[in-house]
Short mmCIF file of C-alpha atoms in Angstrom, two decimals:
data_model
loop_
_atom_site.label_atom_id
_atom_site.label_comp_id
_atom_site.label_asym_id
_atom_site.label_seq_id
_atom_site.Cartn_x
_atom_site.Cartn_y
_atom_site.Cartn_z
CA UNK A 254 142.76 70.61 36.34
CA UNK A 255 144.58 70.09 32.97
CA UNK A 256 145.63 73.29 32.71
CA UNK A 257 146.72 73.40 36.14
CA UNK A 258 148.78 70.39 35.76
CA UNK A 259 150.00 71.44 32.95
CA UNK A 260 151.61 74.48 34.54
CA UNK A 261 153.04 72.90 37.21
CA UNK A 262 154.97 70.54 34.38
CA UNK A 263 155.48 73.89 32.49
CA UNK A 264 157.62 75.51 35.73
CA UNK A 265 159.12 72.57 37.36
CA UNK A 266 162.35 71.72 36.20
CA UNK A 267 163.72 68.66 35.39
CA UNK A 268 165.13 66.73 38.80
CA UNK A 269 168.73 65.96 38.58
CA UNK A 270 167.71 62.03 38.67
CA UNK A 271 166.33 62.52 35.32
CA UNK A 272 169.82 63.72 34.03
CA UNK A 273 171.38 61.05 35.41
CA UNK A 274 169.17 58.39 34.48
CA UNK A 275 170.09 60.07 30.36
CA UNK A 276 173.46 59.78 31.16
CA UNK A 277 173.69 56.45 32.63
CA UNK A 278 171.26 55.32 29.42
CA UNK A 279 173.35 56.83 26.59
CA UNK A 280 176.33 55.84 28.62
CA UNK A 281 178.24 59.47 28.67
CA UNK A 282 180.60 61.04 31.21
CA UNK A 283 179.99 64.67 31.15
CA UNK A 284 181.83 67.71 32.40
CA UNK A 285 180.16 70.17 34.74
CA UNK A 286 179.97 72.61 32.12
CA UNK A 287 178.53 69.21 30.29
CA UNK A 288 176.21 68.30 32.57
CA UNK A 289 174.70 71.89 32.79
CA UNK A 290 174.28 71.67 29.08
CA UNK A 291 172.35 68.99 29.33
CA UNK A 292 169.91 70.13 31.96
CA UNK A 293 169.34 73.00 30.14
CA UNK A 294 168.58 70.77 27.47
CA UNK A 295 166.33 68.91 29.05
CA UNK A 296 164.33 71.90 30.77
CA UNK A 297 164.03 73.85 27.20
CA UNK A 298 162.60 70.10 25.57
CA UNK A 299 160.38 69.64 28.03
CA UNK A 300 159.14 73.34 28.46
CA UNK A 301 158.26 73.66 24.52
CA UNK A 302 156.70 70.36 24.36
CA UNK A 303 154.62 71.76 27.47
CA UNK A 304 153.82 74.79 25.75
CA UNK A 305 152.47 72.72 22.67
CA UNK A 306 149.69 70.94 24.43
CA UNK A 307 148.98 73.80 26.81
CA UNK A 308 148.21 75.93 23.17
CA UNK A 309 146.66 72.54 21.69
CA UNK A 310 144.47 72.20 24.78
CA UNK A 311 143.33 75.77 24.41
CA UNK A 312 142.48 75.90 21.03
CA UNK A 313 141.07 72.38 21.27
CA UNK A 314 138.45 74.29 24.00
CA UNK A 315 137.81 77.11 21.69
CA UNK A 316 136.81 74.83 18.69
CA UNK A 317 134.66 72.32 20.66
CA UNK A 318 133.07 75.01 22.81
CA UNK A 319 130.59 76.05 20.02
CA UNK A 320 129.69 72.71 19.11
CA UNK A 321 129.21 69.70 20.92
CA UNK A 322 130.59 71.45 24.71
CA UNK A 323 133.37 71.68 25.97
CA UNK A 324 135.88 68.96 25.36
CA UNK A 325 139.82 68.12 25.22
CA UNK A 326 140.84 66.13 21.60
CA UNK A 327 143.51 63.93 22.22
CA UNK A 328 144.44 64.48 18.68
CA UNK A 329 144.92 68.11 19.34
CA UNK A 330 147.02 67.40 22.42
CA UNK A 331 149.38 64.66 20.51
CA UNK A 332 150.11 67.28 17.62
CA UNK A 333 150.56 70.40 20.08
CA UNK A 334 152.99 68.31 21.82
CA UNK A 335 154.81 67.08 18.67
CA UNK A 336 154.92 70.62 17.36
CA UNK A 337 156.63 71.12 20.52
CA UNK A 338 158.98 68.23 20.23
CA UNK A 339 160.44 69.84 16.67
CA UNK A 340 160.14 73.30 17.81
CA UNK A 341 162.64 72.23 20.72
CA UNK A 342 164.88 70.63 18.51
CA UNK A 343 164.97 73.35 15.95
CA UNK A 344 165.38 75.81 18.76
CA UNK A 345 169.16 73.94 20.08
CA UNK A 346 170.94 72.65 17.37
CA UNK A 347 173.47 74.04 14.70
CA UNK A 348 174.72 72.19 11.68
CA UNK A 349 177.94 70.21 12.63
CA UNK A 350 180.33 67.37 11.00
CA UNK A 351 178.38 64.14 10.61
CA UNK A 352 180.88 61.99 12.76
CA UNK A 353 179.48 63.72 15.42
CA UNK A 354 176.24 62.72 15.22
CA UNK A 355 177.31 59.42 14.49
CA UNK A 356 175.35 57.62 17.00
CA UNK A 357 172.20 59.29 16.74
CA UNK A 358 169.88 56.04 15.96
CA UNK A 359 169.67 56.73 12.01
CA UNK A 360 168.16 53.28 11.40
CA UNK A 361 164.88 54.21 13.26
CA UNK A 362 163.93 56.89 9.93
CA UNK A 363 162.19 54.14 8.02
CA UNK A 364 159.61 53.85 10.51
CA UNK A 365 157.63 56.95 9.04
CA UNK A 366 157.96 55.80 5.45
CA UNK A 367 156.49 52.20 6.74
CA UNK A 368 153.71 54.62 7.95
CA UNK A 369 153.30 56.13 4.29
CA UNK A 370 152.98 53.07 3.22
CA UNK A 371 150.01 52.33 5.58
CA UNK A 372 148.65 55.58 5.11
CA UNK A 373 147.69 55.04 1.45
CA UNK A 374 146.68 51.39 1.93
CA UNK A 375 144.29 52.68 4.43
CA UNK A 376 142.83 56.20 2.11
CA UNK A 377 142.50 53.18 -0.67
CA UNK A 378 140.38 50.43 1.11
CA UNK A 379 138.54 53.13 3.46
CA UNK A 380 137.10 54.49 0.67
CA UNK A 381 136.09 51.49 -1.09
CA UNK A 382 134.68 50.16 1.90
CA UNK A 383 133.01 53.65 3.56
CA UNK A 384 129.62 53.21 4.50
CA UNK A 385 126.40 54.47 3.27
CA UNK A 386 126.28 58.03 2.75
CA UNK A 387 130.03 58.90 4.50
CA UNK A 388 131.65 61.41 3.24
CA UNK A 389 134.72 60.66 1.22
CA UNK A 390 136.38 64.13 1.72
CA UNK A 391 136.56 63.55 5.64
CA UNK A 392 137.84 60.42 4.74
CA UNK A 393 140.83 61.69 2.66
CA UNK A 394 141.08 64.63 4.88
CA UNK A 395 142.18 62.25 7.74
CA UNK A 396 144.54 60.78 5.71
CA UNK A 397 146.54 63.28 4.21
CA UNK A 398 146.63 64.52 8.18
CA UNK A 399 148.19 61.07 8.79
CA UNK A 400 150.82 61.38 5.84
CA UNK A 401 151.83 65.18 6.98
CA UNK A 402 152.86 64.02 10.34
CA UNK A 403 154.96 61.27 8.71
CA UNK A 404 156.38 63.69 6.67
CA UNK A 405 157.10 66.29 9.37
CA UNK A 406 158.40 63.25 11.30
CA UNK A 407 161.06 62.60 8.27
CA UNK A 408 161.69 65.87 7.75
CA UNK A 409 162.67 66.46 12.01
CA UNK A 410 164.42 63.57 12.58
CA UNK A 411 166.80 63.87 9.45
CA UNK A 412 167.73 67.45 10.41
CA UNK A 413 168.36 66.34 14.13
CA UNK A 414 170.81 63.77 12.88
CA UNK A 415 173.01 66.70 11.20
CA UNK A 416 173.18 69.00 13.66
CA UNK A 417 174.44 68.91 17.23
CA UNK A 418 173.57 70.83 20.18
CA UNK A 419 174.83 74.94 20.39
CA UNK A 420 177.47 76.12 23.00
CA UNK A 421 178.83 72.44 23.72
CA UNK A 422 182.68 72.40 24.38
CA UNK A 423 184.90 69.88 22.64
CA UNK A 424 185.40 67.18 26.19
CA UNK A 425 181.49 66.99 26.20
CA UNK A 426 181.12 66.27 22.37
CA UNK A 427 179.57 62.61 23.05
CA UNK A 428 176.73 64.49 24.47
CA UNK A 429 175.93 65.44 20.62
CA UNK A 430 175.14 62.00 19.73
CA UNK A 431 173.16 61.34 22.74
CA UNK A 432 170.64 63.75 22.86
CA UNK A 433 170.33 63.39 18.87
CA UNK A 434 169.72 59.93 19.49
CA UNK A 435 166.78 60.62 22.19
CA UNK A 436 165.64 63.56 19.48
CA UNK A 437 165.11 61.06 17.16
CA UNK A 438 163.43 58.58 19.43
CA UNK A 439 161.46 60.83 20.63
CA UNK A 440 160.16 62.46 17.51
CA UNK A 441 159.84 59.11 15.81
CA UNK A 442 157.49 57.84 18.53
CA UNK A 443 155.17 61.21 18.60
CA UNK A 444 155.05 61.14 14.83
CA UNK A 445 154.01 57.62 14.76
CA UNK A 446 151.32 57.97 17.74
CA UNK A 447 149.72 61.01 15.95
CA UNK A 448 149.72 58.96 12.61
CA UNK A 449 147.99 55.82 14.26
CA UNK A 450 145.40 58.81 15.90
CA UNK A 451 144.88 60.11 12.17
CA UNK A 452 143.87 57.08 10.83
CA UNK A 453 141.83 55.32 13.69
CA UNK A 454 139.67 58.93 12.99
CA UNK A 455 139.95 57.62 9.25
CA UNK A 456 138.20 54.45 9.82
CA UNK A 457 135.84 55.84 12.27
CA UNK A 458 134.62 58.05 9.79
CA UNK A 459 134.60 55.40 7.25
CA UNK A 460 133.23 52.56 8.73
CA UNK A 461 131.12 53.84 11.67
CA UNK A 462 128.95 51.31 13.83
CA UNK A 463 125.48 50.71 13.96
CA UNK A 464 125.47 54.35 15.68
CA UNK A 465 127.57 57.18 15.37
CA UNK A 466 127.96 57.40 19.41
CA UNK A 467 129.12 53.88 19.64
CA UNK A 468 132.07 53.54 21.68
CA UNK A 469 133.77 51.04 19.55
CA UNK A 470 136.03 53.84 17.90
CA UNK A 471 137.42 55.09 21.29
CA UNK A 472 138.19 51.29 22.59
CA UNK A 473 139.97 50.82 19.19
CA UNK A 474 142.18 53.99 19.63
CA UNK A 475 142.82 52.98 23.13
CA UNK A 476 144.10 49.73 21.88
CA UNK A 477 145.95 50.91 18.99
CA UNK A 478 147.80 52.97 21.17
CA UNK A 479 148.27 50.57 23.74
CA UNK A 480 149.88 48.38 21.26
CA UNK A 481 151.81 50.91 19.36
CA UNK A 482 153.31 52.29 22.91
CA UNK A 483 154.43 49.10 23.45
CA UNK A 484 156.23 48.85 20.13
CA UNK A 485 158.04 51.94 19.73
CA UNK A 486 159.04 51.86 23.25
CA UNK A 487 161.07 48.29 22.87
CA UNK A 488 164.47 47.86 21.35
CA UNK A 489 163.05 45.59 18.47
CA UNK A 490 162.06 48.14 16.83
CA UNK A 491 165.20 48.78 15.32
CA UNK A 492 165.11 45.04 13.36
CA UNK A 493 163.35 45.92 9.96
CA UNK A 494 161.80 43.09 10.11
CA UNK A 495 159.63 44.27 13.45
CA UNK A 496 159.08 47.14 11.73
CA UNK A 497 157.26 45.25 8.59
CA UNK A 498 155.48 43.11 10.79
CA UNK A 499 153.97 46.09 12.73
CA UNK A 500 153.17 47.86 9.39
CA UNK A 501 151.41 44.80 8.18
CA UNK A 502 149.60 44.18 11.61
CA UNK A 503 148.05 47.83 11.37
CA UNK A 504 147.13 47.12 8.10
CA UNK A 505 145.54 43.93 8.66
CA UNK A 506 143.90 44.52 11.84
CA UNK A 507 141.61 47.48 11.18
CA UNK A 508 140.31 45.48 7.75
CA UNK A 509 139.75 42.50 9.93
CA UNK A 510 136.91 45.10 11.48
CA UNK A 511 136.40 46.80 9.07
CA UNK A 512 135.46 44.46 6.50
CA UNK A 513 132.92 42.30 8.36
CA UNK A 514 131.14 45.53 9.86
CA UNK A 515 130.77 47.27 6.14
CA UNK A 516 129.59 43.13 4.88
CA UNK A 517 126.60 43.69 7.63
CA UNK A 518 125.88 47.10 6.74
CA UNK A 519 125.20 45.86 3.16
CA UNK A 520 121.17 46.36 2.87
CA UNK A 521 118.92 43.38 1.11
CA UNK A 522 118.32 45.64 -1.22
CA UNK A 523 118.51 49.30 -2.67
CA UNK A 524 116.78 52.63 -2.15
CA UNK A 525 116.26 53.00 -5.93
CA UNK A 526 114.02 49.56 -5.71
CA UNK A 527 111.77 50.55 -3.18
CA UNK A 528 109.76 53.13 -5.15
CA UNK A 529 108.18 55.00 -2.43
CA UNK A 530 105.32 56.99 -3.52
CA UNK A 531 102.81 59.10 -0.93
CA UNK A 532 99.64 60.14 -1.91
CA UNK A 533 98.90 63.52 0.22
CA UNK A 534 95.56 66.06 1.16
CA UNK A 535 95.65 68.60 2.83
CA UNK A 536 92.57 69.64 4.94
CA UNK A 537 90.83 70.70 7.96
CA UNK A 538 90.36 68.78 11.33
CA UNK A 539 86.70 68.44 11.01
CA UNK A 540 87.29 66.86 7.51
CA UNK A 541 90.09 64.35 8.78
CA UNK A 542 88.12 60.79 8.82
CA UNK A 543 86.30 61.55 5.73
CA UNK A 544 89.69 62.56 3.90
CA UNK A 545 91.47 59.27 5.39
CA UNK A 546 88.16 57.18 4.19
CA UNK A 547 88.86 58.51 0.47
CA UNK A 548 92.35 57.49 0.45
CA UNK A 549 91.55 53.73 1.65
CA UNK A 550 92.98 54.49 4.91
CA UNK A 551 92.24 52.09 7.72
CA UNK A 552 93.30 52.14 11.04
CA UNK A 553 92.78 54.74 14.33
CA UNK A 554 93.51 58.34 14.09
CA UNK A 555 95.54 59.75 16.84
CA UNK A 556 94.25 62.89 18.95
CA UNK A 557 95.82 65.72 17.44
CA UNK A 558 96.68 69.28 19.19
CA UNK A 559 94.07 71.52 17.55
CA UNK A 560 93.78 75.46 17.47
CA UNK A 561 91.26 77.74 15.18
CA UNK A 562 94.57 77.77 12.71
CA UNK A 563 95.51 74.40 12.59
CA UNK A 564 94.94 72.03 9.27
CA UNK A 565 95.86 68.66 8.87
CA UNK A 566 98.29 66.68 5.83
CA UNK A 567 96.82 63.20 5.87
CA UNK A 568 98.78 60.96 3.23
CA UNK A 569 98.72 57.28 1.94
CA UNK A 570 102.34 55.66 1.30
CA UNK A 571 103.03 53.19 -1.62
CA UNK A 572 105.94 50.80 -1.65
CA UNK A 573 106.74 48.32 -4.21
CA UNK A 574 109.02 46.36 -2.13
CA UNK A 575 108.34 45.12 2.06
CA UNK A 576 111.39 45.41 4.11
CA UNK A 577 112.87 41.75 4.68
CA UNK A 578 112.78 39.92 8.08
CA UNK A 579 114.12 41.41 11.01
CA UNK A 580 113.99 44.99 8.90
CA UNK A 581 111.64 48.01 9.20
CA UNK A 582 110.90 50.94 7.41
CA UNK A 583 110.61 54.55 9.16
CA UNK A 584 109.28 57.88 7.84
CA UNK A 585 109.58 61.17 9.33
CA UNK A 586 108.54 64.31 7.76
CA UNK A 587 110.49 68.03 7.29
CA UNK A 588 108.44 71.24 6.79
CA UNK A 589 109.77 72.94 3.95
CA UNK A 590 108.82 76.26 4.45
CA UNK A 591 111.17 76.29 8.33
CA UNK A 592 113.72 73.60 7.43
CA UNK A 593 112.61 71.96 10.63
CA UNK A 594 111.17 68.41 11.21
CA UNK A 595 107.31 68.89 12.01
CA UNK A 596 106.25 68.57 14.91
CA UNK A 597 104.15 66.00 14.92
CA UNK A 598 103.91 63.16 12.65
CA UNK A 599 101.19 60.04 13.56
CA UNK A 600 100.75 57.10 11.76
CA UNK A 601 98.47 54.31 12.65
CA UNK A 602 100.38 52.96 15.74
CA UNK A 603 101.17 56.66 16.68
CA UNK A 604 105.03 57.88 16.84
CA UNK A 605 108.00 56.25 17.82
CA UNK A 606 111.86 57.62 17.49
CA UNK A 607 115.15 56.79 18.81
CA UNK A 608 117.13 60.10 19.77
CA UNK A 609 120.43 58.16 18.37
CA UNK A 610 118.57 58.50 14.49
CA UNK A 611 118.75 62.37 14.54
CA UNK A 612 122.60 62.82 15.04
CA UNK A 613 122.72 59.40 12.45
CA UNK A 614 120.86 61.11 10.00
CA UNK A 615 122.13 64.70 10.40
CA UNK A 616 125.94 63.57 10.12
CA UNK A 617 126.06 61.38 7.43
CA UNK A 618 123.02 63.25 4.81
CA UNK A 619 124.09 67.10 4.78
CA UNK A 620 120.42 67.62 3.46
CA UNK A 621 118.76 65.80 6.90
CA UNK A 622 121.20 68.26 8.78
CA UNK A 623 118.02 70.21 10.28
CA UNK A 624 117.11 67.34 12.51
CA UNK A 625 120.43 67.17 14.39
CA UNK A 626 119.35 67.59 18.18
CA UNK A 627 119.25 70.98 19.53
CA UNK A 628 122.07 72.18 21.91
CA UNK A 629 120.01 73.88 25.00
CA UNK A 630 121.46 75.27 28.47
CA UNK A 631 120.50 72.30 29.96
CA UNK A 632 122.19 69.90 27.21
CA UNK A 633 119.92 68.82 23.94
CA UNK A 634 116.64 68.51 22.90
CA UNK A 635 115.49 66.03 20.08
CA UNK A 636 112.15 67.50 18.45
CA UNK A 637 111.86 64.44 16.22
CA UNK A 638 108.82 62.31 15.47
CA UNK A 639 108.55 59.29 13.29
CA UNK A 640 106.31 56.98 12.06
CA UNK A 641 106.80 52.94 11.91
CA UNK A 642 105.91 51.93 8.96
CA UNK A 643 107.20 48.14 9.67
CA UNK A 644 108.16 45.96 6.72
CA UNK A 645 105.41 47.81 4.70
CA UNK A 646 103.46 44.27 4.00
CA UNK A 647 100.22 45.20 5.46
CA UNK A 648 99.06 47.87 3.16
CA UNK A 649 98.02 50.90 3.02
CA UNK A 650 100.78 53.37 4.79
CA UNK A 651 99.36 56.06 6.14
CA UNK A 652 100.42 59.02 8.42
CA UNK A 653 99.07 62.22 9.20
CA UNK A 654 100.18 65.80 10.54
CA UNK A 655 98.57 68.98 11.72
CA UNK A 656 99.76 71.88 10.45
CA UNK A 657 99.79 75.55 11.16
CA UNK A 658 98.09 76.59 7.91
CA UNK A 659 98.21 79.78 7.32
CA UNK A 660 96.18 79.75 4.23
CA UNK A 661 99.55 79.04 1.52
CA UNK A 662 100.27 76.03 2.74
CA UNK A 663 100.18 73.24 -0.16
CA UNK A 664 101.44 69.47 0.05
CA UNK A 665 104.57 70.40 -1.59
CA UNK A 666 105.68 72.33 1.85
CA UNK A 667 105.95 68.87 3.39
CA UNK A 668 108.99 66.53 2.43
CA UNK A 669 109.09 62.95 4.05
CA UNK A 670 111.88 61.04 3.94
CA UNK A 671 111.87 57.29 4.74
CA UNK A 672 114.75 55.13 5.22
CA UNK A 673 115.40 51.09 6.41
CA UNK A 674 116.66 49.63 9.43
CA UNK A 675 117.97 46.92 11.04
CA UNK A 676 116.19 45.60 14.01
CA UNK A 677 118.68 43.85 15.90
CA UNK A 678 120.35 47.24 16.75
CA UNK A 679 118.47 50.05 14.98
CA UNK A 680 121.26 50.40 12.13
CA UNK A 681 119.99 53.12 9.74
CA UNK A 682 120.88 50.94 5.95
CA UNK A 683 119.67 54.00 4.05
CA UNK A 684 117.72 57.18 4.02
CA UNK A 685 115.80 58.81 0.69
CA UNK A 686 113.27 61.43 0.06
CA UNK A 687 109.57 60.43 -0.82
CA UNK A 688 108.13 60.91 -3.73
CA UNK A 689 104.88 63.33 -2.99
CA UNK A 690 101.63 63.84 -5.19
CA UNK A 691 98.64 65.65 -3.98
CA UNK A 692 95.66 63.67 -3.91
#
């Protein structure tokens, strides 16, 4: 459907009201010869800018299509059409006398810089408020992205005010102005959307929610460009006083989120202070309740799947410090010898994991990146088990796998990693490897 749209823009030309409606806007009286200039104007603009998002939409298919399916970026869209917007503009003008560009709306170019401005402020504070384990290099990434398309904006609007458009006779010269001055509009405006885009991915990436999925993100892009449609479509823009006021308000607004979110996401405490030890044996199925007796391990085993080749990792955990009210600790564990979370991981209560946890985990710690959910025909498949440790009072922690043994496999095969969270809403506060000994 996009695409199909998107050719019927691409070949329709543009109806003679719209002409009129640009001529009765910029107030000009054009020639015949003018007025054909400026439908071909029109038609060319609106082609390449066409052309832009058609390309954008492709590629945006291409690149999304081997990872999380199939999928339009509305990023990608806004920059193939602003690549459009310039290439039009470089495509029809010439370099001309400035007096003829006179009227071209000059005072809208510090609209960009105000952007610059709110750029940096927002690379500064995102990255001394980004959350646990965020990566700072996305974070900058997104903002230089957001400070190239203020500078492309710069750069295309000051080379549309000195230049006019080609083949225009002298009696049609006003028509210079006018489409210089919808140029610039127009350019302004795209620049500034695909900014705002830029860095509401900046402080997604920064600051994200108590899930990666959450919505909260999109609603806030919806409403930043809600508002900043709004703006840049009025008149007042022009006053430089609007325009500090709607710097400032895109400043203050996100931090006014921002802030409060990162305050929560604070933990009670540290990793580093939790001290996490696990005591670990490995042996066979038969040997199971005796093993678990000689570590001081209380509680009911769980049925495990058994073959002739299967052995079993029972383990006591350690921690120096219980998880405060309202918190809980998890463990899961990773086989070392596939990469791959094992299959099954029991503690005393059994297993228990929330399918939000393994995208979590696997986006924001490159080393948990193996228990990302698995893309299948029919969508994906989490293969994830974990063990509730709760706030690690009642002592001891135990858990237990079986394992395919093979006859090589030791206790150092198996890493576990345990990390705190928030029970209101599952926030993860902070994931760490587990120190192992064998026992």
């Amino acid at each position: 459907m996009f695409f199909g749209i998107g050719t019927l823009v691409l070949l329709t030309p543009v109806s003679s009201r719209a002409v009129k409606d640009f001529e009765a806007r910029h107030q000009v009286n054009l020639t015949p010869a003018g007025h054909e200039r400026l439908t071909a104007h029109l038609n060319a603009r609106r082609r390449t800018r066409t052309i832009g998002v058609l390309a954008a939409g492709a590629a945006s298919l291409a690149v999304t299509a081997t990872s999380h399916g199939i999928q339009l970026n509305l990023i990608m869209l806004m920059a193939g059409w602003f690549a459009g917007a310039v290439a039009a503009e470089f495509r029809q003008r010439h370099r001309t006398r400035p007096k003829d560009v006179q009227g071209s709306s000059a005072s809208r170019l510090p609209l960009p810089v105000a952007l610059i401005g709110v750029a940096l402020a927002y690379a500064v504070s995102a990255v001394m408020l980004r959350s646990e384990g965020t990566n700072v290099a996305v974070i900058l990434r997104w903002a230089v992205a957001a400070l190239a398309a203020c500078a492309v904006s710069l750069a295309a609007t000051a080379f549309v005010t000195g230049r006019g458009l080609r083949d225009l006779d002298h009696p049609d010269s006003e028509l210079g102005p006018a489409t210089s001055a919808s140029a610039v509009r127009g350019l302004t405006a795209g620049g500034a959307l695909l900014t705002v885009l830029c860095l509401a991915k900046l402080w997604e990436n920064a600051v994200p929610g108590p899930y990666d999925q959450t919505r909260f993100p999109q609603l806030a892009t919806l409403a930043i460009l809600l508002l900043a449609f709004v703006v840049l479509s009025s008149n007042n823009l022009k006053r430089p006083a609007v325009r500090v006021g709607l710097a400032a308000m895109l400043i203050v607004v996100p931090l006014a989120w921002a802030i409060p979110v990162r305050l929560a996401q604070s933990p009670p405490f540290q990793a580093d202070q939790v001290h996490a030890v696990a005591t670990l044996r490995l042996v066979t199925l038969d040997r199971l309740a005796e093993a678990a007796s000689d570590l001081g391990l209380t509680g009911r085993l769980q049925p495990q799947p058994t073959t002739a080749s299967m052995s079993e990792l029972v383990g006591r955990l350690d921690i120096d410090r219980p998880a405060h009210d309202g918190d809980y600790y998890m463990l899961l564990g990773i086989d070392r010898r596939t990469g791959r979370p094992v299959e099954y991981l029991y503690g005393p209560d059994g297993a228990e994991w929330y399918g939000g946890w393994s995208t979590v985990l696997s986006r924001r710690y490159p080393w948990l990146s193996s228990v990302a959910p698995i893309q299948t025909g029919g969508g994906y498949m989490d293969t994830v088990m974990g063990v509730w440790l709760g706030s690690a009072e009642a002592k001891p922690l135990w858990f237990s796998t079986p394992i395919a043994d093979n006859g090589t496999y030791s206790v150092a095969d198996l890493q576990l990693v345990i990390f705190l969270v928030r029970n209101d809403d599952g926030y993860i506060y902070w994931a760490r490897p587990v120190q192992t000994i064998a026992g």
